[in-house]
Tab-separated table of C-alpha atoms and ligand atoms in Angstrom:
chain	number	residue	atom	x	y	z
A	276	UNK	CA	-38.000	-70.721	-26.310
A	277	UNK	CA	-40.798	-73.318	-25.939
A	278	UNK	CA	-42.487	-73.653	-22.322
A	279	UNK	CA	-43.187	-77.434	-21.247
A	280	UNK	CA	-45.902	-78.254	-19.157
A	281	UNK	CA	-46.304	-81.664	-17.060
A	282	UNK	CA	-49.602	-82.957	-15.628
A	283	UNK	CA	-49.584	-84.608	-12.016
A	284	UNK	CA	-49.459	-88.260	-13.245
A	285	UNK	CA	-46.314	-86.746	-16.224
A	286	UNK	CA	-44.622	-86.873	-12.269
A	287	UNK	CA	-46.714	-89.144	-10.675
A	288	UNK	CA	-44.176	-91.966	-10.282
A	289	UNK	CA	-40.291	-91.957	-10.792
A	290	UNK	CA	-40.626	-93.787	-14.325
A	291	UNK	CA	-42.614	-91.043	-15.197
A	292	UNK	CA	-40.347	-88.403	-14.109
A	293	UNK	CA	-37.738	-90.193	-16.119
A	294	UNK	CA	-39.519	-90.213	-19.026
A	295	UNK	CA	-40.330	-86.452	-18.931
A	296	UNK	CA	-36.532	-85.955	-18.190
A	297	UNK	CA	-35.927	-87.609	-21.442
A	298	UNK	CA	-39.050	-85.646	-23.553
A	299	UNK	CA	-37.011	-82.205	-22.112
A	300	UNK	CA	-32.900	-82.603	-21.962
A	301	UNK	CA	-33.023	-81.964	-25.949
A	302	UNK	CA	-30.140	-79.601	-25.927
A	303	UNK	CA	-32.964	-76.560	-26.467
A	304	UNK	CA	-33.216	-74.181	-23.843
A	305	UNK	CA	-36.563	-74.194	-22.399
A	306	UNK	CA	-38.898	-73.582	-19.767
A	307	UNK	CA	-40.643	-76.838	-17.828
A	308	UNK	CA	-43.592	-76.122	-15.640
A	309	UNK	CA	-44.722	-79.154	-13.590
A	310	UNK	CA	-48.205	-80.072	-11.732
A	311	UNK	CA	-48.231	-81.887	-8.289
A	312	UNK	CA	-47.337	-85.739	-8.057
A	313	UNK	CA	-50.671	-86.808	-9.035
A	314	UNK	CA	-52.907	-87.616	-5.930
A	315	UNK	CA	-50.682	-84.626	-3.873
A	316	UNK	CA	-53.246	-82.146	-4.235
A	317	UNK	CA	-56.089	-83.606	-3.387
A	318	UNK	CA	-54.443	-85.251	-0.329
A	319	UNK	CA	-53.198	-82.376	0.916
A	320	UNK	CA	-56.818	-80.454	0.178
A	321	UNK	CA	-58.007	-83.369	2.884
A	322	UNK	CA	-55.136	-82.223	4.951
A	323	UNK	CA	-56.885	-78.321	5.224
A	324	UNK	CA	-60.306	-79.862	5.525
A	325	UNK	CA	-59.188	-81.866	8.271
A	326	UNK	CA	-58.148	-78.215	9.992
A	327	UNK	CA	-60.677	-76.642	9.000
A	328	UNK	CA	-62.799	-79.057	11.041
A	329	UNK	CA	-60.071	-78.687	13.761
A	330	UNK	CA	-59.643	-82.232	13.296
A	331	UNK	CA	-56.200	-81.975	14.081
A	332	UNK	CA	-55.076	-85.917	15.461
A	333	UNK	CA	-56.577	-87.204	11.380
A	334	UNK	CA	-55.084	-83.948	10.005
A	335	UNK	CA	-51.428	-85.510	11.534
A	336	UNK	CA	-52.287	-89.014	10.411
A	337	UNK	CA	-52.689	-87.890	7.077
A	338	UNK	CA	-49.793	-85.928	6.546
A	339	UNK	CA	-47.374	-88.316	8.380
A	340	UNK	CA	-48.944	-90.995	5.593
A	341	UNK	CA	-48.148	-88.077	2.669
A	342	UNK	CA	-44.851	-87.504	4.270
A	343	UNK	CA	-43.752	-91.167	3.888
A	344	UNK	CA	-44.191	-91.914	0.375
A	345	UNK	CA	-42.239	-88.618	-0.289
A	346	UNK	CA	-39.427	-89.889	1.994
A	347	UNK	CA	-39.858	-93.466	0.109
A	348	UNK	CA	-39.881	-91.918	-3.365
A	349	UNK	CA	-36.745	-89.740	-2.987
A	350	UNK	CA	-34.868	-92.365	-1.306
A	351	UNK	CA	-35.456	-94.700	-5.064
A	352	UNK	CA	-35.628	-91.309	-7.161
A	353	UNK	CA	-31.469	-90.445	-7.125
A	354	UNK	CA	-28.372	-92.443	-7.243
A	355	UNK	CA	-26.432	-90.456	-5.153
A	356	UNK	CA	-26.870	-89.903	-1.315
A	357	UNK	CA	-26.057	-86.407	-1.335
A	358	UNK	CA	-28.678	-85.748	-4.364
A	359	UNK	CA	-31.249	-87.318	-1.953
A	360	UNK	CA	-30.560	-85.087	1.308
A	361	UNK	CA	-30.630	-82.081	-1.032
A	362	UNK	CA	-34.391	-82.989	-2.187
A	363	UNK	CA	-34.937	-84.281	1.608
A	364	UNK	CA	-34.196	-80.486	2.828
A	365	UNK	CA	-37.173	-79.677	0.288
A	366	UNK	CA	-39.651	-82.339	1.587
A	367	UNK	CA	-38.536	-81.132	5.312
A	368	UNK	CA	-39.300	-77.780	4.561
A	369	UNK	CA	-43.068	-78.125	2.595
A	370	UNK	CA	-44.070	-81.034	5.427
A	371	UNK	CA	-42.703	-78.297	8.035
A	372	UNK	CA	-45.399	-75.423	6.628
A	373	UNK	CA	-47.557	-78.405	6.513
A	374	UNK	CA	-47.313	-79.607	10.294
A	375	UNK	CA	-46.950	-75.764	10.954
A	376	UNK	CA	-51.137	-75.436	11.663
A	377	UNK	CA	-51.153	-78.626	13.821
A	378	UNK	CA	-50.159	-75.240	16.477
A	379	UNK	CA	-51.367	-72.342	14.649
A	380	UNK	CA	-54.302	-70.933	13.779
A	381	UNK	CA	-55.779	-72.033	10.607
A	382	UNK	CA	-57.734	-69.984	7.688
A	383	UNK	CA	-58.340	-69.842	3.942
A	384	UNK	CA	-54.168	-68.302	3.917
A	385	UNK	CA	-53.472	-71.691	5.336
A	386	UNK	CA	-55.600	-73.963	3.209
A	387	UNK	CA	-53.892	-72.143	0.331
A	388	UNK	CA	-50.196	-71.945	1.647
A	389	UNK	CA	-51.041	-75.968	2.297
A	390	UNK	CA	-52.382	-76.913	-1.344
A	391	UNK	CA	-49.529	-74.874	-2.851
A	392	UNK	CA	-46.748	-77.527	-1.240
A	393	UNK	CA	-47.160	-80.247	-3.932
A	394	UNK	CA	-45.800	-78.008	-6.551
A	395	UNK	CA	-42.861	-76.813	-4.610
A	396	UNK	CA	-42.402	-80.390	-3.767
A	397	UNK	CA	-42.442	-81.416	-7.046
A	398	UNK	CA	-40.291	-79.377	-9.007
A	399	UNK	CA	-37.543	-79.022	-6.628
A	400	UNK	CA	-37.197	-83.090	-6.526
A	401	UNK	CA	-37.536	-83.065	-10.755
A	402	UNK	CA	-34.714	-80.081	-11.135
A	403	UNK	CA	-32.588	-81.943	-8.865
A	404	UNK	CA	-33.177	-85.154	-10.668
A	405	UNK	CA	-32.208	-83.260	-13.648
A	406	UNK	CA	-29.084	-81.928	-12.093
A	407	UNK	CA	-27.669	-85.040	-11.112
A	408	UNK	CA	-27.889	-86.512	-14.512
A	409	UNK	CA	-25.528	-83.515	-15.621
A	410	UNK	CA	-28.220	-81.454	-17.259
A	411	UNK	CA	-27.559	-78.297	-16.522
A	412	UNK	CA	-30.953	-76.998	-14.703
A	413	UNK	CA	-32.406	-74.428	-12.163
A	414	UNK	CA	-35.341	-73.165	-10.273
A	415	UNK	CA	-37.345	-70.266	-10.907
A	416	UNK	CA	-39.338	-69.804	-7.864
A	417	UNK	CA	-43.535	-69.204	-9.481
A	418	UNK	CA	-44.072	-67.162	-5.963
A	419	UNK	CA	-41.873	-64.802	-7.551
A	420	UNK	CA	-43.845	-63.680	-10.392
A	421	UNK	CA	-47.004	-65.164	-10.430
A	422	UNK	CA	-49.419	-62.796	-9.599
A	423	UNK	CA	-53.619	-62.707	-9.468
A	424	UNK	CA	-54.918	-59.459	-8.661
A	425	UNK	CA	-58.264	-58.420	-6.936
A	426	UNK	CA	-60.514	-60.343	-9.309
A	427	UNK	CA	-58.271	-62.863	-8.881
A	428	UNK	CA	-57.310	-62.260	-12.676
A	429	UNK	CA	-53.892	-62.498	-13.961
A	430	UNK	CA	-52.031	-59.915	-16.060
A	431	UNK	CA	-49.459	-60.979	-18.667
A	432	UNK	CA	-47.816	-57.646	-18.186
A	433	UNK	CA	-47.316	-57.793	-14.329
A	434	UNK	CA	-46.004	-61.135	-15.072
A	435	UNK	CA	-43.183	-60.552	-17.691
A	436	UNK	CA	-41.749	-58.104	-16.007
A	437	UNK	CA	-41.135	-60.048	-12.436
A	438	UNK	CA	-40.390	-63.145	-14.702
A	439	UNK	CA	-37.307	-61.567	-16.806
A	440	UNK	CA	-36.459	-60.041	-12.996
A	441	UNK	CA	-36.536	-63.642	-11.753
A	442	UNK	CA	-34.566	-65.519	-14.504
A	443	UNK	CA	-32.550	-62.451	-14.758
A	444	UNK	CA	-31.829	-62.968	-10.870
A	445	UNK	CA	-32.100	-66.923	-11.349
A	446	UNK	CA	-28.706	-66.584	-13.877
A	447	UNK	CA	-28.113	-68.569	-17.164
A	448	UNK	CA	-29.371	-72.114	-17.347
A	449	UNK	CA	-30.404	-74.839	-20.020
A	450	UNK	CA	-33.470	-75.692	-18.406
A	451	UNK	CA	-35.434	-73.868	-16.117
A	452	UNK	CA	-38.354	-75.633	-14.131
A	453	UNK	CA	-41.012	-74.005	-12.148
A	454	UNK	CA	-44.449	-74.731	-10.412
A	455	UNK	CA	-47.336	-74.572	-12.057
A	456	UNK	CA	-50.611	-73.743	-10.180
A	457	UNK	CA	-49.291	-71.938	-7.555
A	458	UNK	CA	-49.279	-67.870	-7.515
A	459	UNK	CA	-48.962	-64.633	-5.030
A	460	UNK	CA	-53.007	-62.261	-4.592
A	461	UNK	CA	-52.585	-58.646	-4.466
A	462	UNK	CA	-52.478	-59.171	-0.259
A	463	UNK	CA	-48.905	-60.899	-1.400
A	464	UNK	CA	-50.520	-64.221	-0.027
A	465	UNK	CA	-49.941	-67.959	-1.772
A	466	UNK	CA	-53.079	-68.467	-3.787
A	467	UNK	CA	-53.561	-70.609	-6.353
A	468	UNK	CA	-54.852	-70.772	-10.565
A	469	UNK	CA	-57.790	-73.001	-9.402
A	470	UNK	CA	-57.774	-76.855	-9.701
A	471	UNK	CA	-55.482	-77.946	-13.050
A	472	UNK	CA	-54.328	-74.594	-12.787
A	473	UNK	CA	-50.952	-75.362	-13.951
A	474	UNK	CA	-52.471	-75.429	-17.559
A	475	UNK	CA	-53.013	-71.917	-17.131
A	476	UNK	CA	-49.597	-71.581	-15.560
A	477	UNK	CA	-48.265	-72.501	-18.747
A	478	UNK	CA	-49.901	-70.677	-20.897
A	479	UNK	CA	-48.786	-67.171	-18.953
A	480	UNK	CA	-45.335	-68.126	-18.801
A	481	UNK	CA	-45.491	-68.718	-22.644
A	482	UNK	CA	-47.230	-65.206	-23.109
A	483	UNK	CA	-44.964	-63.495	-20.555
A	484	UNK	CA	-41.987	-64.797	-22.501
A	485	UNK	CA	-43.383	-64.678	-26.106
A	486	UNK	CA	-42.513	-68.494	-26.322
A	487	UNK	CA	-42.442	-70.041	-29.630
A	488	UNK	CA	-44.978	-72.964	-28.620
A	489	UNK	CA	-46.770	-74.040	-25.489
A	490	UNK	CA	-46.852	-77.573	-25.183
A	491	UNK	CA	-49.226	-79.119	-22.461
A	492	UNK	CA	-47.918	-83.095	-21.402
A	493	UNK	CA	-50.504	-85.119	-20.060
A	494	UNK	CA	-51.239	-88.519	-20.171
A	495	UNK	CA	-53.929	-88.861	-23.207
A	496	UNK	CA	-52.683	-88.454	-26.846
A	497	UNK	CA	-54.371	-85.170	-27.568
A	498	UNK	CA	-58.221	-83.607	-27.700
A	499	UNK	CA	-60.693	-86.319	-28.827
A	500	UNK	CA	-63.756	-85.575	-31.030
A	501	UNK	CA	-66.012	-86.963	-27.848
A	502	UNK	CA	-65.650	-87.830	-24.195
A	503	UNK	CA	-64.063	-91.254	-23.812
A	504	UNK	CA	-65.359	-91.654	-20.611
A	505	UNK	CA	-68.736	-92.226	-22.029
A	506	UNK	CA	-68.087	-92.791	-25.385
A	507	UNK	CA	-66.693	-95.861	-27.573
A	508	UNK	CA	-64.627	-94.748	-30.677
A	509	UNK	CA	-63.753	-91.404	-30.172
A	510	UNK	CA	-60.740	-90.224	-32.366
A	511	UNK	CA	-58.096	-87.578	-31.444
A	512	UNK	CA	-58.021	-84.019	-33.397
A	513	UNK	CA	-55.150	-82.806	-35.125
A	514	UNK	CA	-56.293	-79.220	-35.408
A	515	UNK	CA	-58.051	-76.949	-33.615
A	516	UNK	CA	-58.767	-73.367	-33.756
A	517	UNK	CA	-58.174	-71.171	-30.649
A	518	UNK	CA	-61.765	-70.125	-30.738
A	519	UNK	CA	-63.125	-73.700	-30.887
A	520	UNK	CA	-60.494	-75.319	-28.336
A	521	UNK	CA	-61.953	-72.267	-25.982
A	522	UNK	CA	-65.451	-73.664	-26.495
A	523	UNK	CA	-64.002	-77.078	-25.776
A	524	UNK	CA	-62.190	-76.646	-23.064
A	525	UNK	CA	-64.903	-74.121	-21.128
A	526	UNK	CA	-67.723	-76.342	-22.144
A	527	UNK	CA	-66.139	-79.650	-20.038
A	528	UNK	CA	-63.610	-81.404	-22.176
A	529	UNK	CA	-61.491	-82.190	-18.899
A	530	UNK	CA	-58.449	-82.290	-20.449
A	531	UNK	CA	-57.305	-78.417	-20.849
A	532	UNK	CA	-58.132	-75.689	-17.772
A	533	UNK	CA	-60.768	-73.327	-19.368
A	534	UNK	CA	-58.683	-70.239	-19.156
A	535	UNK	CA	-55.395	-71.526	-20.775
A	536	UNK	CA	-56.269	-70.617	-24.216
A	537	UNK	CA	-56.824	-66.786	-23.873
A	538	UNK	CA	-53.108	-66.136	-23.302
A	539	UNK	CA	-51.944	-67.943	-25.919
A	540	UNK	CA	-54.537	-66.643	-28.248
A	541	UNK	CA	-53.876	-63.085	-27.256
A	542	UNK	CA	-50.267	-63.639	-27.846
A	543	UNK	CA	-50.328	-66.117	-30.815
A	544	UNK	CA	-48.647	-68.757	-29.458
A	545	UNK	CA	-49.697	-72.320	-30.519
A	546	UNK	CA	-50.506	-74.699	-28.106
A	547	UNK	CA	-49.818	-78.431	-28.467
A	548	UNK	CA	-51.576	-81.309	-26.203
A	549	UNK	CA	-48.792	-84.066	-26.068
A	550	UNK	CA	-48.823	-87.397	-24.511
A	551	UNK	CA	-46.020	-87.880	-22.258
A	552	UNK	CA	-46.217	-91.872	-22.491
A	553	UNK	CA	-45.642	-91.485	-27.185
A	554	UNK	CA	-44.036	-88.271	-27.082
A	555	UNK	CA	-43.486	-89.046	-30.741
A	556	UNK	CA	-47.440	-88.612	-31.866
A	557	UNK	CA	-48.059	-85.558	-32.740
A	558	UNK	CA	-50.593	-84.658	-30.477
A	559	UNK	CA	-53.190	-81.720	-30.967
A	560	UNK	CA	-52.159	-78.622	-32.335
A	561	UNK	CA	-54.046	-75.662	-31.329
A	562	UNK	CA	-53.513	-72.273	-33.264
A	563	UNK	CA	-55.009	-69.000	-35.040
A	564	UNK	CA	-54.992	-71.135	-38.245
A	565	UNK	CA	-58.704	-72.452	-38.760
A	566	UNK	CA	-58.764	-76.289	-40.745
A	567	UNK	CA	-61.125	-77.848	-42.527
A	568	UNK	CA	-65.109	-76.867	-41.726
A	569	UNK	CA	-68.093	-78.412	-40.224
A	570	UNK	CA	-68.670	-80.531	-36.706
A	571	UNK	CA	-65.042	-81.449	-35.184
A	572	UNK	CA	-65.975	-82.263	-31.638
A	573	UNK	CA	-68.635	-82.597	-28.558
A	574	UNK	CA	-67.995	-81.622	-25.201
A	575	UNK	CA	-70.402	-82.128	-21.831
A	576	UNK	CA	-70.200	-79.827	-19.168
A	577	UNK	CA	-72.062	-80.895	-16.183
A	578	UNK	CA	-73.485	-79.091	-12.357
A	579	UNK	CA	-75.372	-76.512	-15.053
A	580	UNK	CA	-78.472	-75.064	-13.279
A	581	UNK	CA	-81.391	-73.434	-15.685
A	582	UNK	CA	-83.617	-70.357	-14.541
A	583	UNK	CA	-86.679	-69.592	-16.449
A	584	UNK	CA	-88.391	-66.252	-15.749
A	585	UNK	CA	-91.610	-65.578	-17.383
A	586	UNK	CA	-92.465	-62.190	-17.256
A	587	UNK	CA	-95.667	-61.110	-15.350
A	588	UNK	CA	-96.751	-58.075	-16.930
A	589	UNK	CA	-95.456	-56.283	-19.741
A	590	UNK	CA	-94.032	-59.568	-21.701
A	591	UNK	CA	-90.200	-58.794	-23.034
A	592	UNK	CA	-91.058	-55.213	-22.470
A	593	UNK	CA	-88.002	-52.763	-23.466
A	594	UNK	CA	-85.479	-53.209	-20.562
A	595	UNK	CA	-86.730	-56.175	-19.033
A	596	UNK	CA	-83.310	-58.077	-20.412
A	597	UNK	CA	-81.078	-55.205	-19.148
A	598	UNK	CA	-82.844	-56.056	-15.587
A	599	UNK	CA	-82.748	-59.527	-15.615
A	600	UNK	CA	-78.661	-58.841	-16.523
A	601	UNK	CA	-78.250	-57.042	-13.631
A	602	UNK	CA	-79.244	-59.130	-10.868
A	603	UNK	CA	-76.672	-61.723	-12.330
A	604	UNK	CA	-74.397	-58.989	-12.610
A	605	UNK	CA	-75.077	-57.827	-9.099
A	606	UNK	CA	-74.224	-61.265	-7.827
A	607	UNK	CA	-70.932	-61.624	-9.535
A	608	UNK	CA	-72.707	-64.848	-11.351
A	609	UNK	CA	-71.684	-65.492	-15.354
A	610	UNK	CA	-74.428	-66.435	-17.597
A	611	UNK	CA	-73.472	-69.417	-20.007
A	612	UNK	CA	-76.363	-70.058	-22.419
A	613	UNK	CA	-79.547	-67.765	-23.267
A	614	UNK	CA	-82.320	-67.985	-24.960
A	615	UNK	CA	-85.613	-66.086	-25.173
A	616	UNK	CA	-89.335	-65.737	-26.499
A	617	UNK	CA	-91.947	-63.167	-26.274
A	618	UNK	CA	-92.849	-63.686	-22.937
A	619	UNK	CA	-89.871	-65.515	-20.788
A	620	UNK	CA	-86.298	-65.499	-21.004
A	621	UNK	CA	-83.855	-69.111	-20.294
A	622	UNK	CA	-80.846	-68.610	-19.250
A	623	UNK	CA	-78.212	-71.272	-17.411
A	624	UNK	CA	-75.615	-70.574	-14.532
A	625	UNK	CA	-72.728	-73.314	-13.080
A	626	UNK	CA	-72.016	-71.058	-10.198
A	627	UNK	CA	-74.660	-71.062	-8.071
A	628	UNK	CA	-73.075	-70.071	-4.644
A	629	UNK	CA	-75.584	-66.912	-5.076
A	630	UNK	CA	-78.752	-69.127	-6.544
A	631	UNK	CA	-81.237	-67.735	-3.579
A	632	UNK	CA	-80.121	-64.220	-4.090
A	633	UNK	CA	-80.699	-64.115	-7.494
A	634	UNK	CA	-84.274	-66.181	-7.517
A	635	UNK	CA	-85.523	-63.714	-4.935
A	636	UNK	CA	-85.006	-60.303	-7.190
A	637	UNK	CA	-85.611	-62.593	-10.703
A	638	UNK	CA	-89.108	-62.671	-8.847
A	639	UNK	CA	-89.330	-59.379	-9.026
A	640	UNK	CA	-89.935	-59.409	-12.663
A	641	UNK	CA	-92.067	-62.435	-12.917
A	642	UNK	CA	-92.798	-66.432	-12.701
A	643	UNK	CA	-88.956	-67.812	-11.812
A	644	UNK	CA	-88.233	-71.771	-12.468
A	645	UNK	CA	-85.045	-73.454	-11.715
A	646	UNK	CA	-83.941	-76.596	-13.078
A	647	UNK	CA	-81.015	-78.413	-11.755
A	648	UNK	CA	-78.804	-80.892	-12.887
A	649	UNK	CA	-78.576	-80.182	-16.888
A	650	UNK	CA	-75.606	-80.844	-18.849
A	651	UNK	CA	-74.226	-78.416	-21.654
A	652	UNK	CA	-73.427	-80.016	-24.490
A	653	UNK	CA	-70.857	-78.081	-26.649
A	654	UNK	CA	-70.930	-79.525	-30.471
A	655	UNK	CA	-67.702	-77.781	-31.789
A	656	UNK	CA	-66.443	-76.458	-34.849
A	657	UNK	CA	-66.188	-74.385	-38.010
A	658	UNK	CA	-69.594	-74.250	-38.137
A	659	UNK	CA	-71.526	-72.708	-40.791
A	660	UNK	CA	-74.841	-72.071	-39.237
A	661	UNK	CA	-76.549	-70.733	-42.287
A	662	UNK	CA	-75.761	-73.956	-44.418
A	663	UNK	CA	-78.422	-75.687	-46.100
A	664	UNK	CA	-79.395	-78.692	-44.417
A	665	UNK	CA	-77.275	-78.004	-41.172
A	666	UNK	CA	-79.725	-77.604	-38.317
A	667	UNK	CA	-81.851	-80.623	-40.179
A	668	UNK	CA	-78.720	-82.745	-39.444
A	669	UNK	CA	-77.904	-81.740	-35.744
A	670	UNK	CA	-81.877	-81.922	-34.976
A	671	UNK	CA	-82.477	-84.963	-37.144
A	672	UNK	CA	-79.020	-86.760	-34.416
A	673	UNK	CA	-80.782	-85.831	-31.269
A	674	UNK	CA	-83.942	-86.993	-31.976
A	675	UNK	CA	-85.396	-88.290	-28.780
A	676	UNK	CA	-83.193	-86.477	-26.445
A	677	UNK	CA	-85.498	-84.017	-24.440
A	678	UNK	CA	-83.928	-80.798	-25.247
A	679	UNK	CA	-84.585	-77.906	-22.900
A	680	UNK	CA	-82.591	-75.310	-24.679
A	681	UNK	CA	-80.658	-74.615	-27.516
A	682	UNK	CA	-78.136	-71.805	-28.869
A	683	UNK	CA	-77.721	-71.932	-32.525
A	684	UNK	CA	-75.777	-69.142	-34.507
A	685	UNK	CA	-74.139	-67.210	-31.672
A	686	UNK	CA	-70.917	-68.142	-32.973
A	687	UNK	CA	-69.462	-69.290	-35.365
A	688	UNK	CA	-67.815	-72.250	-33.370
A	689	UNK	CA	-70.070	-73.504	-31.072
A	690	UNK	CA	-73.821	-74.971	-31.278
A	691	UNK	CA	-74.918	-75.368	-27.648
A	692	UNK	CA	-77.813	-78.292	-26.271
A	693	UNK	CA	-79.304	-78.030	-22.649
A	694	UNK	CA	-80.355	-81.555	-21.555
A	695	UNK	CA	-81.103	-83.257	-18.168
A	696	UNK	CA	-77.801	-85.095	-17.326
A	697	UNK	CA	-79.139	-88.094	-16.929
A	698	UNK	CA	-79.672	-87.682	-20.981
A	699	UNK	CA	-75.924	-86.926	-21.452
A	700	UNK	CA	-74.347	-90.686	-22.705
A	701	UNK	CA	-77.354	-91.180	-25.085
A	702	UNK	CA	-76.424	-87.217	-26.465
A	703	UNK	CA	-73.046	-87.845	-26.735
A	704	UNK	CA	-73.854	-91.290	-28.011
A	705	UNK	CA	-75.958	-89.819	-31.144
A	706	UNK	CA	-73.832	-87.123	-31.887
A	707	UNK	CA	-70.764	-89.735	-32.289
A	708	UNK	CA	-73.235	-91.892	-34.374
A	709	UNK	CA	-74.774	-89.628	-36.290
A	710	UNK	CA	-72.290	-86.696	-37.485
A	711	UNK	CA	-69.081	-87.044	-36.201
A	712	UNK	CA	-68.433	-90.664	-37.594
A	713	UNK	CA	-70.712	-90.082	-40.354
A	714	UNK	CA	-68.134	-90.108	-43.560
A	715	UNK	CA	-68.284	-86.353	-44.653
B	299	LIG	N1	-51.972	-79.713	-8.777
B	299	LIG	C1	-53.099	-78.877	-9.115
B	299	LIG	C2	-54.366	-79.700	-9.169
B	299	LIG	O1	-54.329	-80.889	-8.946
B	299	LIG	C3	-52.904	-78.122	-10.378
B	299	LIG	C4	-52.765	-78.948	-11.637
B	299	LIG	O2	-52.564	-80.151	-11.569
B	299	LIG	O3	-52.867	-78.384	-12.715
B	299	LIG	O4	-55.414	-79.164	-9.391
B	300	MG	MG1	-54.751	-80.983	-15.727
């Protein structure tokens, strides 16, 4: 069985919707996992802020507004009457939760049980849709077995076994369509997979089930070799390796959620970027397999923050790493990129909730600098770092670019470049100009 998975603008209009009803009713039993309309979840994010600031009359406003274009969009969405009060009890019911802290009190539970309506919304309008144009559908219900646990971590295990409970439960269908995003903590609360969850959503559902593919619909044609926000003639990738799709997609190519390949890698399941609008290209493939060798791709990942601590006294005496770890440790706060000399250590955070914490006990240990707004940039691929001439031609392309930091040869896949973001188009600019269009 292959697990589908639609981005918010895959359902952002009823064309859309129409189009991905097409892309699934293929006769092959599946499992579709759908996003919010597009828009939904950050509206209904404003929604929560508005209680959170007790703003309660622009809270209302808002949601009547939200409310509306649902009411509008089921009332064009079906051709039948009855089809449309069956979604309407749906919309009734999310807008009711909704409305429900215009009275009561309101707290991280609600902001969450709030943000989690646009996925409920959305996939009980899409399986209906599906059901009145006689394909034969239902609802699995992702507040059923998605699960996070303490850490806020999901387990594959925990979630095969309610899942086969839940279809078990659900009874035979076709097609079976759940939300994406959306999952219970270990207090039995609604959380959530964090923003473009869903991706992630997908990818556990494929695991859980031991799908045959993952397939991730969104509305570009597939990974591109650089950012076409910033840059002109970037290409799409055929193939990518899990391990350098991982770098990609942690190190700020927007288009996957970071923590969607793990899953499938862990389960060997291939994962395929489609576009919804030519669901005939073939998209990017992302598997085990690893193609071809050298630079495939560049990624930017932005909000980085550098420390530098320069030790006072005994230089990079033994241990002095193993302390600097631990205050980062301590403060629950991932170190991306690291690099050291004789005398100081560089190291780069994106969380940095716990930045004051950590520069108070770094000076423990010596002279502490922070520099804020860098930009990772993530040059992917099968890269053979001890190649002859390599590092000449990476060095030789960002010539110019004031680099702060660099890690070369900590993997295999990744070659990473600290710069000031205000550096980043030139970067990506060179790169594209100077190795990834360069023939060979
Ligand atoms: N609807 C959620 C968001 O906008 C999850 C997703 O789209 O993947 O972040
Ligand atoms: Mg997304």
């Amino acid at each position: 069985m292959k697990v589908l998975k639609f981005g918010g603008t895959s359902v952002g209009t009823i064309d859309n919707m129409n189009a991905v009803m097409k892309i699934v009713t293929d006769g092959e039993k599946k499992i579709i996992v759908l996003s919010a309309m597009s828009g939904t979840t950050n509206d209904l994010i404003e929604i929560s802020d508005y209680f959170a600031k007790d703003n309660k009359d622009e809270a209302q406003s808002k949601i009547n507004r939200l409310e509306n274009k649902y009411k509008k969009i089921i009332k064009s969405l079906y051709k039948t009457k009855e089809k449309e009060e069956e979604a309407s009890v749906y919309i009734k019911k999310s807008f009711k939760k909704i409305k429900s802290y215009l009275s009561e009190d309101f707290d991280e539970n609600g902001k969450n049980a709030i943000i989690g309506q646009g996925e409920l919304m959305s996939t009980a309008m899409f399986s209906i849709l599906m059901n009145e144009n006689g394909n034969d559908t239902k609802l699995l219900p992702a507040l059923d077995f998605m699960r996070i646990d303490e850490n806020k971590t999901a387990n594959v295990h925990t979630i095969k076994k309610l899942l086969l409970d839940v279809i078990e439960k659900t009874g035979d269908a076709k097609y079976y369509v759940t939300q994406g995003f959306i999952c219970r903590n270990d207090q039995g609360e609604i959380d959530n997979l964090q923003r473009g969850g869903s991706d992630y959503s997908a990818s556990l559902i494929g695991a859980a089930i031991d799908a045959e593919e993952i397939q991730i619909w969104t509305d570009i044609d597939g990974i591109h070799n650089n950012d076409p926000r910033f840059v002109k003639n970037t290409k799409k990738i055929e193939y990518l390796s899990f391990n350098e799709a991982a770098e990609l997609a942690y190190f700020g190519a927007k288009i996957l959620h970071p923590q969607t390949i793990l899953p499938a890698k862990l389960h060997n399941i291939p994962v395929r970027l489609k576009d919804t609008m030519k669901p005939d290209d073939s998209g990017t493939l992302i598997s085990s397999e690893v193609q071809g060798s050298g630079i495939k791709a560049v990624a930017a990942k932005d909000g980085i923050t550098a420390i530098k601590i320069r030790s006072s006294h005994m230089l990079l005496a033994y241990g002095f790493l193993k302390n600097i770890f631990e205050i980062f440790e301590f403060f629950k706060t991932p170190i991306d990129m690291i690099s050291t000399s004789e005398v100081a250590v560089s190291l780069t955070i994106d969380e940095t909730k716990k930045l004051d914490g950590i520069v108070k006990e770094l000076k423990e240990y010596g002279n502490v600098i922070v520099d804020k707004n860098m930009t990772i940039i993530c040059i992917v691929g099968n890269i053979i770092a001890e190649e002859k001439g390599f590092a000449g031609k990476v060095f030789s392309a960002l010539e110019g670019i004031p680099i702060r930091m660099i890690s070369y040869g900590g993997s295999r896949y990744n070659i990473s470049i600290l710069i000031p973001t205000d550096q980043k188009q030139k970067t990506l600019q060179a790169i594209s100009d100077h190795i990834l269009n360069q023939p060979g």
